[in-house]
Coordinates of C-alpha atoms in Angstrom, one line a residue:
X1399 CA -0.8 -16.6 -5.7
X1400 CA -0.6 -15.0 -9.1
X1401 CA 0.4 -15.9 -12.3
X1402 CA 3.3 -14.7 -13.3
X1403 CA 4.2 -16.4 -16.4
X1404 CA 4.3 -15.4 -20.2
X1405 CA 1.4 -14.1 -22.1
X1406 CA -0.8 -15.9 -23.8
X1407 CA -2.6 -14.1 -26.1
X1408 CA -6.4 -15.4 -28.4
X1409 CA -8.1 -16.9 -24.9
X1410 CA -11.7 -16.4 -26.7
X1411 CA -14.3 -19.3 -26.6
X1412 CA -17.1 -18.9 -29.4
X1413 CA -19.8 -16.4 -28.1
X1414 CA -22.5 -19.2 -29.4
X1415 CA -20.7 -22.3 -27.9
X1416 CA -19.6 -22.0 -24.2
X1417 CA -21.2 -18.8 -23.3
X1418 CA -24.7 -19.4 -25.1
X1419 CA -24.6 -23.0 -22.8
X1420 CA -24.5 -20.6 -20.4
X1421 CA -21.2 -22.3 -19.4
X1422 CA -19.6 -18.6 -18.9
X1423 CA -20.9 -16.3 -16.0
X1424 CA -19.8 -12.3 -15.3
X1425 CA -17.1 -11.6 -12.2
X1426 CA -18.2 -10.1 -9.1
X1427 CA -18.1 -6.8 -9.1
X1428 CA -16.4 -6.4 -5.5
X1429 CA -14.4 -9.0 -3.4
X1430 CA -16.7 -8.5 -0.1
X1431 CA -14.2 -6.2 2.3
X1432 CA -15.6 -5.7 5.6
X1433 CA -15.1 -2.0 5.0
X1434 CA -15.1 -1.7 0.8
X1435 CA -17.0 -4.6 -0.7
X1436 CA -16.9 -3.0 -3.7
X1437 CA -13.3 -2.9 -4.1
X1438 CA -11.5 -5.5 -6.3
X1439 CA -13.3 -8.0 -8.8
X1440 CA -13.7 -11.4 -8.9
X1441 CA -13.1 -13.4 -12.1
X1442 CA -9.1 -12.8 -12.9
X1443 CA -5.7 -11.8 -11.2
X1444 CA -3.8 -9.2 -12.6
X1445 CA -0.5 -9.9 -13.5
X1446 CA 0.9 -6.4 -15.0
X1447 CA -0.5 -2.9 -15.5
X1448 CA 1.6 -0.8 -17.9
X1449 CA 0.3 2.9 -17.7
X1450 CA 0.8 5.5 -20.1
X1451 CA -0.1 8.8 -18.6
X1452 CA -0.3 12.3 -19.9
X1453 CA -1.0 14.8 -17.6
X1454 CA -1.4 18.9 -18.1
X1455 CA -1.3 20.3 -15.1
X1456 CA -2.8 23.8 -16.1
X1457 CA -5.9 22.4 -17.0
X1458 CA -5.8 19.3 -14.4
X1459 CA -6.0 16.8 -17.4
X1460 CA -5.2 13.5 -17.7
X1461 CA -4.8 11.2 -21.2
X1462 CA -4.0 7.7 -20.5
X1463 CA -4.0 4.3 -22.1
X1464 CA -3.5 1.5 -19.4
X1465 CA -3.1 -2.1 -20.6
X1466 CA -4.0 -4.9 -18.0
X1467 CA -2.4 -8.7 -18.4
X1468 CA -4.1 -10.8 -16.0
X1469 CA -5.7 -14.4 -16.1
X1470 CA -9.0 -15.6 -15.6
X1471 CA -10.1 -17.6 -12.4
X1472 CA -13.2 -18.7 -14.2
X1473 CA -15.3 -19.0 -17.2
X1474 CA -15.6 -15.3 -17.7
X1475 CA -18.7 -13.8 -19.9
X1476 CA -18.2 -10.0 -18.2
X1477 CA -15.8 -8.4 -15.5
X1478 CA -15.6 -5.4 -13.8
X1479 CA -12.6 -3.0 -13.1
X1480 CA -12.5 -0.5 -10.5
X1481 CA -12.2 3.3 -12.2
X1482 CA -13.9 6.4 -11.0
X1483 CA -13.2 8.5 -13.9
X1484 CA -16.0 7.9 -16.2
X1485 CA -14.2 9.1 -19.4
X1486 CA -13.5 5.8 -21.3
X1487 CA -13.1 6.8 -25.1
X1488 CA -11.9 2.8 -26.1
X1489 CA -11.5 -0.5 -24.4
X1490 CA -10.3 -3.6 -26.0
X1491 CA -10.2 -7.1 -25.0
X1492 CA -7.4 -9.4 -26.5
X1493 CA -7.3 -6.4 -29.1
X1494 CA -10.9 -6.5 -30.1
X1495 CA -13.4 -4.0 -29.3
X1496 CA -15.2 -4.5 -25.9
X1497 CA -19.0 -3.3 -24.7
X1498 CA -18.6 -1.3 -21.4
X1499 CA -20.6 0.4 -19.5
X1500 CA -20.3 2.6 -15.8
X1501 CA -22.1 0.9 -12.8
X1502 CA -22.3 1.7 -8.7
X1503 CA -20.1 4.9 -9.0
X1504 CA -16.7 3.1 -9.3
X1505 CA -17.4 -0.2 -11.4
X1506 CA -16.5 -0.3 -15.0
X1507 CA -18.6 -3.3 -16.6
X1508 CA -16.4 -5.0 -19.2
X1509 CA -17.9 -7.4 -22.2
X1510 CA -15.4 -8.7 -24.2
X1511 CA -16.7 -9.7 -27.5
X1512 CA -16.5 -13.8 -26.7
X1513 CA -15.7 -15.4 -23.5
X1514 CA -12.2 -15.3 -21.2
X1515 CA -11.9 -19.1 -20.5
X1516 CA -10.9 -20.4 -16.7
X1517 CA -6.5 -20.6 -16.7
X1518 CA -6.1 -18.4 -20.1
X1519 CA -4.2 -15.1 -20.1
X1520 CA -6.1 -12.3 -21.5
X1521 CA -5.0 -8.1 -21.8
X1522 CA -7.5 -4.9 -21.3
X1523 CA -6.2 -2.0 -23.1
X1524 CA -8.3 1.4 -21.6
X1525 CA -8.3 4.8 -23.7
X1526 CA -9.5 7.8 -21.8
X1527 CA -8.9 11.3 -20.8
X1528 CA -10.6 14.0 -18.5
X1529 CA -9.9 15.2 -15.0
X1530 CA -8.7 12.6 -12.4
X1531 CA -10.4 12.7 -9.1
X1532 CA -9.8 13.5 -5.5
X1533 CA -11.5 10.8 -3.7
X1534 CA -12.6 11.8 0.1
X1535 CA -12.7 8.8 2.3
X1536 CA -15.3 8.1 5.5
X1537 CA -12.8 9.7 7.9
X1538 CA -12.8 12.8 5.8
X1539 CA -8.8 12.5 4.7
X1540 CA -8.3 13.0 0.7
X1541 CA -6.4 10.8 -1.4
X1542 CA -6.0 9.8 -5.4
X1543 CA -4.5 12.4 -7.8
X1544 CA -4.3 16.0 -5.5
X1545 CA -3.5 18.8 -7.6
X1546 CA -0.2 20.5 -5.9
X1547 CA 0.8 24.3 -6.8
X1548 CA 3.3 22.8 -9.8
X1549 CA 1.8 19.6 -10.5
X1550 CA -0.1 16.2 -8.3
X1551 CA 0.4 14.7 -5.0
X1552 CA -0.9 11.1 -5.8
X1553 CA -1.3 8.7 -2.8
X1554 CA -4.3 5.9 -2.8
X1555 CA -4.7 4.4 0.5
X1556 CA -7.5 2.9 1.1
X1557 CA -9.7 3.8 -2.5
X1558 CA -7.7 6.2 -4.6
X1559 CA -6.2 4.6 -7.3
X1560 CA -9.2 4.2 -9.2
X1561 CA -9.6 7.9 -8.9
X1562 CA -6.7 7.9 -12.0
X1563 CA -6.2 4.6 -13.8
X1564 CA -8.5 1.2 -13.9
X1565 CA -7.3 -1.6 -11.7
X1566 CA -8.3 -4.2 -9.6
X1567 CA -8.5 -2.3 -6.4
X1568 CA -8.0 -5.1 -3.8
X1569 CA -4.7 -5.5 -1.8
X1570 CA -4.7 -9.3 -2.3
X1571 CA -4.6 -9.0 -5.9
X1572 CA -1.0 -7.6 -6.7
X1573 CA 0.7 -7.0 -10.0
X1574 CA 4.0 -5.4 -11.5
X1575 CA 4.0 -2.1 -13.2
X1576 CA 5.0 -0.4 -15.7
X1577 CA 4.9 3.6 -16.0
X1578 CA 5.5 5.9 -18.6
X1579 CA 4.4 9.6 -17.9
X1580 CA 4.6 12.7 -20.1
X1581 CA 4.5 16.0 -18.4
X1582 CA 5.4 19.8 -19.5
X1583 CA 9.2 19.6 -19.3
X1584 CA 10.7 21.2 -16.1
X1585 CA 8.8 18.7 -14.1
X1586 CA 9.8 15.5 -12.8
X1587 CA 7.4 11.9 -12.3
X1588 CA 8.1 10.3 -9.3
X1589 CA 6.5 6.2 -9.9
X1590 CA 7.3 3.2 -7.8
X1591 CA 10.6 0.9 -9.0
X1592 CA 13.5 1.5 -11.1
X1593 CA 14.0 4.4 -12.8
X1594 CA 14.7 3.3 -16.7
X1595 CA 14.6 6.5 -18.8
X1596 CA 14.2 10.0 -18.7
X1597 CA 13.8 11.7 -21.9
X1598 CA 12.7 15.3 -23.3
X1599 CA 11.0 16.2 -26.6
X1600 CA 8.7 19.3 -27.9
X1601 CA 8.2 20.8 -24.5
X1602 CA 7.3 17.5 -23.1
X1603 CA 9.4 15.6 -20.1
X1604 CA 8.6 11.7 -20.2
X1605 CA 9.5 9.7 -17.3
X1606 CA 9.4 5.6 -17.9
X1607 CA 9.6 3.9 -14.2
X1608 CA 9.5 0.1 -13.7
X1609 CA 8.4 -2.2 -10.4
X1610 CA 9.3 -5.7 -11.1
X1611 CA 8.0 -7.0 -7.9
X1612 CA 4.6 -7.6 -7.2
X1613 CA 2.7 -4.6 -5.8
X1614 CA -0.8 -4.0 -3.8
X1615 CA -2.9 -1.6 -6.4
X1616 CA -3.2 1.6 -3.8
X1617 CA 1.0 1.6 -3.0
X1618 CA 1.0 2.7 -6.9
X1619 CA 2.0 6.5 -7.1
X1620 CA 2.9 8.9 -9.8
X1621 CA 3.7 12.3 -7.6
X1622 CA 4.7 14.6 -10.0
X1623 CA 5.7 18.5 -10.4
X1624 CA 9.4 20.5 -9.5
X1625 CA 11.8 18.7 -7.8
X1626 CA 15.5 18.2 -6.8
X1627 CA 16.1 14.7 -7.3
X1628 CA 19.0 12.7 -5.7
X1629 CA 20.1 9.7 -7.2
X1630 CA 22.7 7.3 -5.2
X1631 CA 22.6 3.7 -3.7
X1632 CA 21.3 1.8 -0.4
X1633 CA 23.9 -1.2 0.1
X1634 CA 24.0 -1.3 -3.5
X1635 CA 20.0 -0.5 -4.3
X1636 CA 19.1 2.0 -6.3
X1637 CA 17.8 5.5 -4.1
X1638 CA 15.6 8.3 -5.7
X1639 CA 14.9 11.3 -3.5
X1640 CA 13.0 14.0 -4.4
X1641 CA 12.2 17.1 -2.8
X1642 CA 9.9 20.0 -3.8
X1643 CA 12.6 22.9 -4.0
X1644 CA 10.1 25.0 -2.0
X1645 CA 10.9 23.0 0.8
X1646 CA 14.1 23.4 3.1
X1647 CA 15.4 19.7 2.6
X1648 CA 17.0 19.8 6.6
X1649 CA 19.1 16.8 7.7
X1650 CA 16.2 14.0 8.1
X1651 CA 16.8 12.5 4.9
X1652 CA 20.2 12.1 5.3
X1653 CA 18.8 8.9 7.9
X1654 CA 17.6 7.2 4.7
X1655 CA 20.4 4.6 4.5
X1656 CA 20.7 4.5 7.8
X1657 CA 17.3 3.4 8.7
X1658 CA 17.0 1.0 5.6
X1659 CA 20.1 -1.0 6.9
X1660 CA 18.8 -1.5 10.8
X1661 CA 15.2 -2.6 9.4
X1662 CA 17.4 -5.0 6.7
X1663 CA 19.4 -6.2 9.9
X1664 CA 15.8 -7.7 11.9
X1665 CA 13.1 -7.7 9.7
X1666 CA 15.7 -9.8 6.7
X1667 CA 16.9 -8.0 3.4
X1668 CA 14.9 -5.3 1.9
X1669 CA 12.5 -6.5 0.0
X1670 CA 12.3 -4.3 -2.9
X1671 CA 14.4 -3.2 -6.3
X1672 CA 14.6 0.9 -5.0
X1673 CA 14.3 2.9 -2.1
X1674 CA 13.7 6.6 -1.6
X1675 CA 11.7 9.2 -0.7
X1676 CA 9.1 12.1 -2.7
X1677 CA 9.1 15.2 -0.3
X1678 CA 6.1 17.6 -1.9
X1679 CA 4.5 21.0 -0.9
X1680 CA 1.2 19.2 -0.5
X1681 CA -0.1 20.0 3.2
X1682 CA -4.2 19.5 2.1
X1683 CA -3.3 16.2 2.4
X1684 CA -2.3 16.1 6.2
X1685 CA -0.5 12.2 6.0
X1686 CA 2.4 10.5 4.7
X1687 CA 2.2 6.9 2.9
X1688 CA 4.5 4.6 2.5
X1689 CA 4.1 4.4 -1.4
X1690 CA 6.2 1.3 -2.6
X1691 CA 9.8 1.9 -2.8
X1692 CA 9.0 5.6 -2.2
X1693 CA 7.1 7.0 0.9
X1694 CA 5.3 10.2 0.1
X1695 CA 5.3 13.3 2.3
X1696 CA 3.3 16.0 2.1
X1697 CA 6.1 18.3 3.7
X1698 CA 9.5 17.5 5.2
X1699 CA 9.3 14.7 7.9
X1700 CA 10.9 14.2 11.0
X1701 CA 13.1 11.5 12.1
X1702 CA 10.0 9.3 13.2
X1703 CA 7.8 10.1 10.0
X1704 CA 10.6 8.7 8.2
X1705 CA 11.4 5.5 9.2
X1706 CA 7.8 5.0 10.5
X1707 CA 7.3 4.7 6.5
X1708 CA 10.5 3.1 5.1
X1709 CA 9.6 0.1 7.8
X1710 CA 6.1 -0.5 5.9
X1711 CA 8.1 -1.8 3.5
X1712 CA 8.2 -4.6 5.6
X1713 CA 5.2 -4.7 7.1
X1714 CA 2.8 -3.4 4.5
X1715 CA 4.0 -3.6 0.9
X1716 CA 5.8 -6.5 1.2
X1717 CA 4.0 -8.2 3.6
X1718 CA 0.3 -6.8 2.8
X1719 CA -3.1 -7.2 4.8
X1720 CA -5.7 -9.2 3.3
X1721 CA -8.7 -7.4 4.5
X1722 CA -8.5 -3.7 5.6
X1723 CA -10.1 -4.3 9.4
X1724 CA -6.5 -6.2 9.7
X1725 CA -5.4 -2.4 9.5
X1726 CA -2.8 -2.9 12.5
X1727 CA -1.0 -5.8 11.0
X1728 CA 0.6 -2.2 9.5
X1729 CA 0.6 0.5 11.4
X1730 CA 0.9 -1.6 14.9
X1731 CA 4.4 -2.8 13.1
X1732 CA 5.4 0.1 11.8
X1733 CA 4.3 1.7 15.5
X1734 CA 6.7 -0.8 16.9
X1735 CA 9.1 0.4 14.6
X1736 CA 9.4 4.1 15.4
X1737 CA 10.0 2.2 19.0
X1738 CA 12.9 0.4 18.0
X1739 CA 14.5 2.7 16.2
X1740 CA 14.3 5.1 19.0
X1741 CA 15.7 2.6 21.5
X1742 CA 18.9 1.8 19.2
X1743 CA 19.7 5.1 18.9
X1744 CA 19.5 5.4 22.8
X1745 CA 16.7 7.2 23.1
X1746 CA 13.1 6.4 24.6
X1747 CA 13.3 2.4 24.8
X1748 CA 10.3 0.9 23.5
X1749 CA 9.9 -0.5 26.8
X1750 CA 9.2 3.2 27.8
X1751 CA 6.9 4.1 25.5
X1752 CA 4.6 1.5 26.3
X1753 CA 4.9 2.3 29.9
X1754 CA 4.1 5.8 28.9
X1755 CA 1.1 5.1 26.8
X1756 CA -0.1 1.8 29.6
X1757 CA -0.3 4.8 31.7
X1758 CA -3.6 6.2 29.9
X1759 CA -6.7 5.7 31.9
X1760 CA -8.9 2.9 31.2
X1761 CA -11.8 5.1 31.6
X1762 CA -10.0 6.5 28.2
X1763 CA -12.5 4.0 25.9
X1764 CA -11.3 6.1 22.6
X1765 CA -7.8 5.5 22.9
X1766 CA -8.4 2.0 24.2
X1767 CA -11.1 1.4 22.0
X1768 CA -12.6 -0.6 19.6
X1769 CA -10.6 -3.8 19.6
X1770 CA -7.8 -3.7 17.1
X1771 CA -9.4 -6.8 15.5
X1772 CA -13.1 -5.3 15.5
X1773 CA -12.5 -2.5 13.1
X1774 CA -14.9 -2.7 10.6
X1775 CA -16.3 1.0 9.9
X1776 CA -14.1 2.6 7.5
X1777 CA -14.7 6.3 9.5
X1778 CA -12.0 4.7 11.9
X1779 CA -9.8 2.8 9.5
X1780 CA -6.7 4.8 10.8
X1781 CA -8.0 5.3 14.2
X1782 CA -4.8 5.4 17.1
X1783 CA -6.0 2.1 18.3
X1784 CA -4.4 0.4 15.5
X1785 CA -1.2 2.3 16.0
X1786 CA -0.7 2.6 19.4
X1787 CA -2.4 -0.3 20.7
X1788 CA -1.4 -2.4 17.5
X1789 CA 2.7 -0.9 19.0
X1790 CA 1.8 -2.3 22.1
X1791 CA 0.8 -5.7 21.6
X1792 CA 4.1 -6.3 20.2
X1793 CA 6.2 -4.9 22.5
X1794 CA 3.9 -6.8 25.1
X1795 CA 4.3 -9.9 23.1
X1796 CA 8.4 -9.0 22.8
X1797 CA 8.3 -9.1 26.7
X1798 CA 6.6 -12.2 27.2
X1799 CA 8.5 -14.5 25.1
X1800 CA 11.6 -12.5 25.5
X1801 CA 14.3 -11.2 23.1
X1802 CA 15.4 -13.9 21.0
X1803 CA 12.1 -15.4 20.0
X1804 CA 10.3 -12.2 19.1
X1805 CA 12.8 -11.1 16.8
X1806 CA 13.3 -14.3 15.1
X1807 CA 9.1 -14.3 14.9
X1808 CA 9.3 -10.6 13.2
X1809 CA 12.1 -11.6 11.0
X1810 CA 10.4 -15.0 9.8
X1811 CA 6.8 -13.1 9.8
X1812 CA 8.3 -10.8 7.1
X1813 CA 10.5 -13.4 5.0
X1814 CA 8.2 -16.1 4.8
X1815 CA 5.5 -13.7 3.7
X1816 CA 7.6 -11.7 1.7
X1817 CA 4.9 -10.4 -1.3
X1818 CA 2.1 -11.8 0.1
X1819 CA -1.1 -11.4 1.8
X1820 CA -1.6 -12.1 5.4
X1821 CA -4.7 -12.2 8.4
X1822 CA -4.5 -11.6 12.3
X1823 CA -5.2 -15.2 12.8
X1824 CA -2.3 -16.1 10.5
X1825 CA -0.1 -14.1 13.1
X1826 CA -1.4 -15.2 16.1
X1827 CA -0.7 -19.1 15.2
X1828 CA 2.5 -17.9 13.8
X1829 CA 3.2 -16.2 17.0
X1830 CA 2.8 -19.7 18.8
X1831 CA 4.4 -21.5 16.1
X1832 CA 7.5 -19.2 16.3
X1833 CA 7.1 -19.5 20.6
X1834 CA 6.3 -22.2 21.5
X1835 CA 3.6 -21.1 23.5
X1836 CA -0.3 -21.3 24.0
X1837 CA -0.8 -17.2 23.8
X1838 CA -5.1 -17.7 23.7
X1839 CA -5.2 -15.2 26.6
X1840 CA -2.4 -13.4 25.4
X1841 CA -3.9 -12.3 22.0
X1842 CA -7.8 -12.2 23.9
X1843 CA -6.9 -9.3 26.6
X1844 CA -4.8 -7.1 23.6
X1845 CA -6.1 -7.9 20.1
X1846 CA -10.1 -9.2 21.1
X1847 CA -11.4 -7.6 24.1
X1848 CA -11.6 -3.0 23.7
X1849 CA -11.3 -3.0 27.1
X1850 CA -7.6 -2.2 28.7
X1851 CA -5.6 -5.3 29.8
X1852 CA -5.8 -5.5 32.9
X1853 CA -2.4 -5.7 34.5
X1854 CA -1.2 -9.8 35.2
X1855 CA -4.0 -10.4 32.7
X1856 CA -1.8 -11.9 30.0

């Protein structure tokens, strides 16, 4: 749970009291992920990142100055920050100058003049400027700040947001933001949250966005370049949707509203301050994310893109993994999803898409294959198991404790983990919980074992 209270500022202890008794020890400089140990720090929770970004996109440069509020979970004589962009030209502590140093290709080593004591508030202000990176991940896919034709694509799942700003780069750690990007005027910045202004001096377009609820670091975005953007409301939330006018904007995104309000009506109310959509020429990338409050696309979706991302939401910004091999505790739900959706607008049920995909060969060990809770190389983080499979479980699990159970058990799953972090073993005894029923073999034939359930088995 983080700290979320007001700032207080001077948490130093004397360099030759404390820390000289050795009573003050340097944060680990990951959080132990099956699949990114280095990712996040140990030592402090963010509470509030507030960016200022300048970005040129003719040269791909970036000049920013991101200040960090966050509290420290021990005695701190040194922490780290995740930042791959080694181009630090000041970095305070509590406003004094701080020693830092670049370690392990992503780790910025931070030591702040005297020591962050255990419960005290403390801020990071970070100066730099050069080129912000493109990170490419295990399975090949791109992600961080990708250079489009007029501006950048920026997406970050699962290691990209160090690629542009520093930050605690661990889903359990999440923070509110606050953005405030200058680009050549004609463009338009795209950031998660509330718009708050928009304003235009000396050939320069600055774009000031705010997300008030907390917010895993890698849902951050700041897609950027020529847009149309849309401005309405969502049942009374405020809607941004922006689309690259190279693109032909079709019908799709008309289903916004649409799709928000059936996800609102059995998963609980939306969880967040804005909704929308950024639709950018940016087809390198090959994916869609479901950026907080605003799903990117890398060209105009259709109908199942769409609400495949507007229900992470839900189930993945809202309600956030704790460890990345719990990959399906997404994209199983958001699966599910497409599924549902379909079967309301009386299409394929989602009875008939699991019958279509039971239907695949056991012999098939890649689509069956590795058990959706045995994914720990990264190379296969967004392998189809997890989608399909992860899809399957829960209509299997819909049709063994019928109707009324398993949506009450999706709509509690989200609202009583609204913001948080959450494990497969925290849904399975939820699943009884909610039931009423041992579902041991259940969860061992479709979650534990690679092999396909057998039919009867569970």
């Amino acid at each position: 749970m983080l700290l979320r209270a007001a700032v207080v500022f001077g948490a130093l202890a004397s360099a030759s009291g404390a820390m000289a008794a050795g009573g003050f020890t340097a944060g680990s400089d990951g959080l132990g992920d099956p699949m990114f140990p280095l990712a996040g720090n140990g030592g402090y929770d963010v509470a509030n990142y507030s960016l200022t970004l300048d970005y040129t996109p003719s040269g791909n440069r970036l000049v920013g100055t991101v200040v960090i509020t966050a509290r420290a979970t021990q005695n701190l004589s040194s922490f780290d920050l995740d930042f791959r962009m080694h181009d630090v030209t000041r970095l305070l502590v509590n406003g004094v100058p701080a020693a830092f140093s670049y370690a392990k290709e992503q780790e910025l080593v931070v030591t702040p003049a005297a020591g962050l004591v255990q419960g005290k508030s403390f801020t990071v202000a970070v100066e730099y400027a050069g080129t912000p990176l493109v990170v490419t991940d295990p399975d090949q896919s791109i992600e961080g700040w990708v250079p489009t034709d007029d501006g950048a694509f920026v997406v970050n799942e699962p290691q990209g947001s160090p690629a542009w700003y520093p930050v605690n780069d661990n889903p359990r750690d999440k923070a509110t933001y606050d953005f405030r990007v200058s680009v050549p005027e004609g463009l338009t910045v795209m950031a998660n949250g509330v718009l708050v202004s928009e304003t235009h001096s000396g050939g320069k377009a600055t774009w000031v966005w705010r997300e008030s609820d907390p917010m895993a670091p890698y849902l951050s975005t700041t897609t950027l370049g020529k847009f149309d953007l849309t401005k309405s409301t969502t049942s009374g939330i405020p809607t941004y949707v922006a689309v690259d006018p190279q693109l032909a904007k079709g019908q799709v995104l008309s289903k916004l509203g649409e799709a928000v309000n059936f996800y609102s009506s059995i998963y609980g109310p939306y969880p967040f301050n804005a909704v929308g959509a950024i639709v950018d020429s940016a087809k390198v990338v090959g994916y869609s994310l479901e950026t907080q409050t605003k799903p990117n696309f890398p060209y105009v979706p259709d109908e199942a893109t769409l609400v495949h991302e507007l229900s992470h939401m839900w189930f993945g910004d809202s309600l956030t993994l704790g460890v990345w091999p719990d990959i399906w505790l997404h994209e199983g739900f958001a699966t599910w999803s497409e599924w549902i959706w379909s079967e309301r607008q009386g299409n394929k049920s989602a009875h008939q898409w699991f019958e279509q995909l039971y239907n695949t060969p056991a012999k098939d060990t890649a689509f069956w294959g590795p058990a959706v809770a045995d994914f720990t190389d990264p190379a296969l983080l967004f392998n189809g198991t997890v989608y399909y499979r992860g899809g399957m479980t829960l209509q299997a699990l819909r049709e063994k404790i019928g109707d009324l159970a398993f949506f009450q058990l999706l709509r509690d799953w989200a609202t009583q983990n609204r913001y948080g972090t959450v494990t497969t073993a925290q849904f399975i005894a939820f699943a009884e919980k909610e039931s009423g029923r041992d579902l041991t073999q259940f969860f061992k034939v479709w979650i534990f074992q690679a092999e396909k359930p057998a039919p009867g088995s569970w």
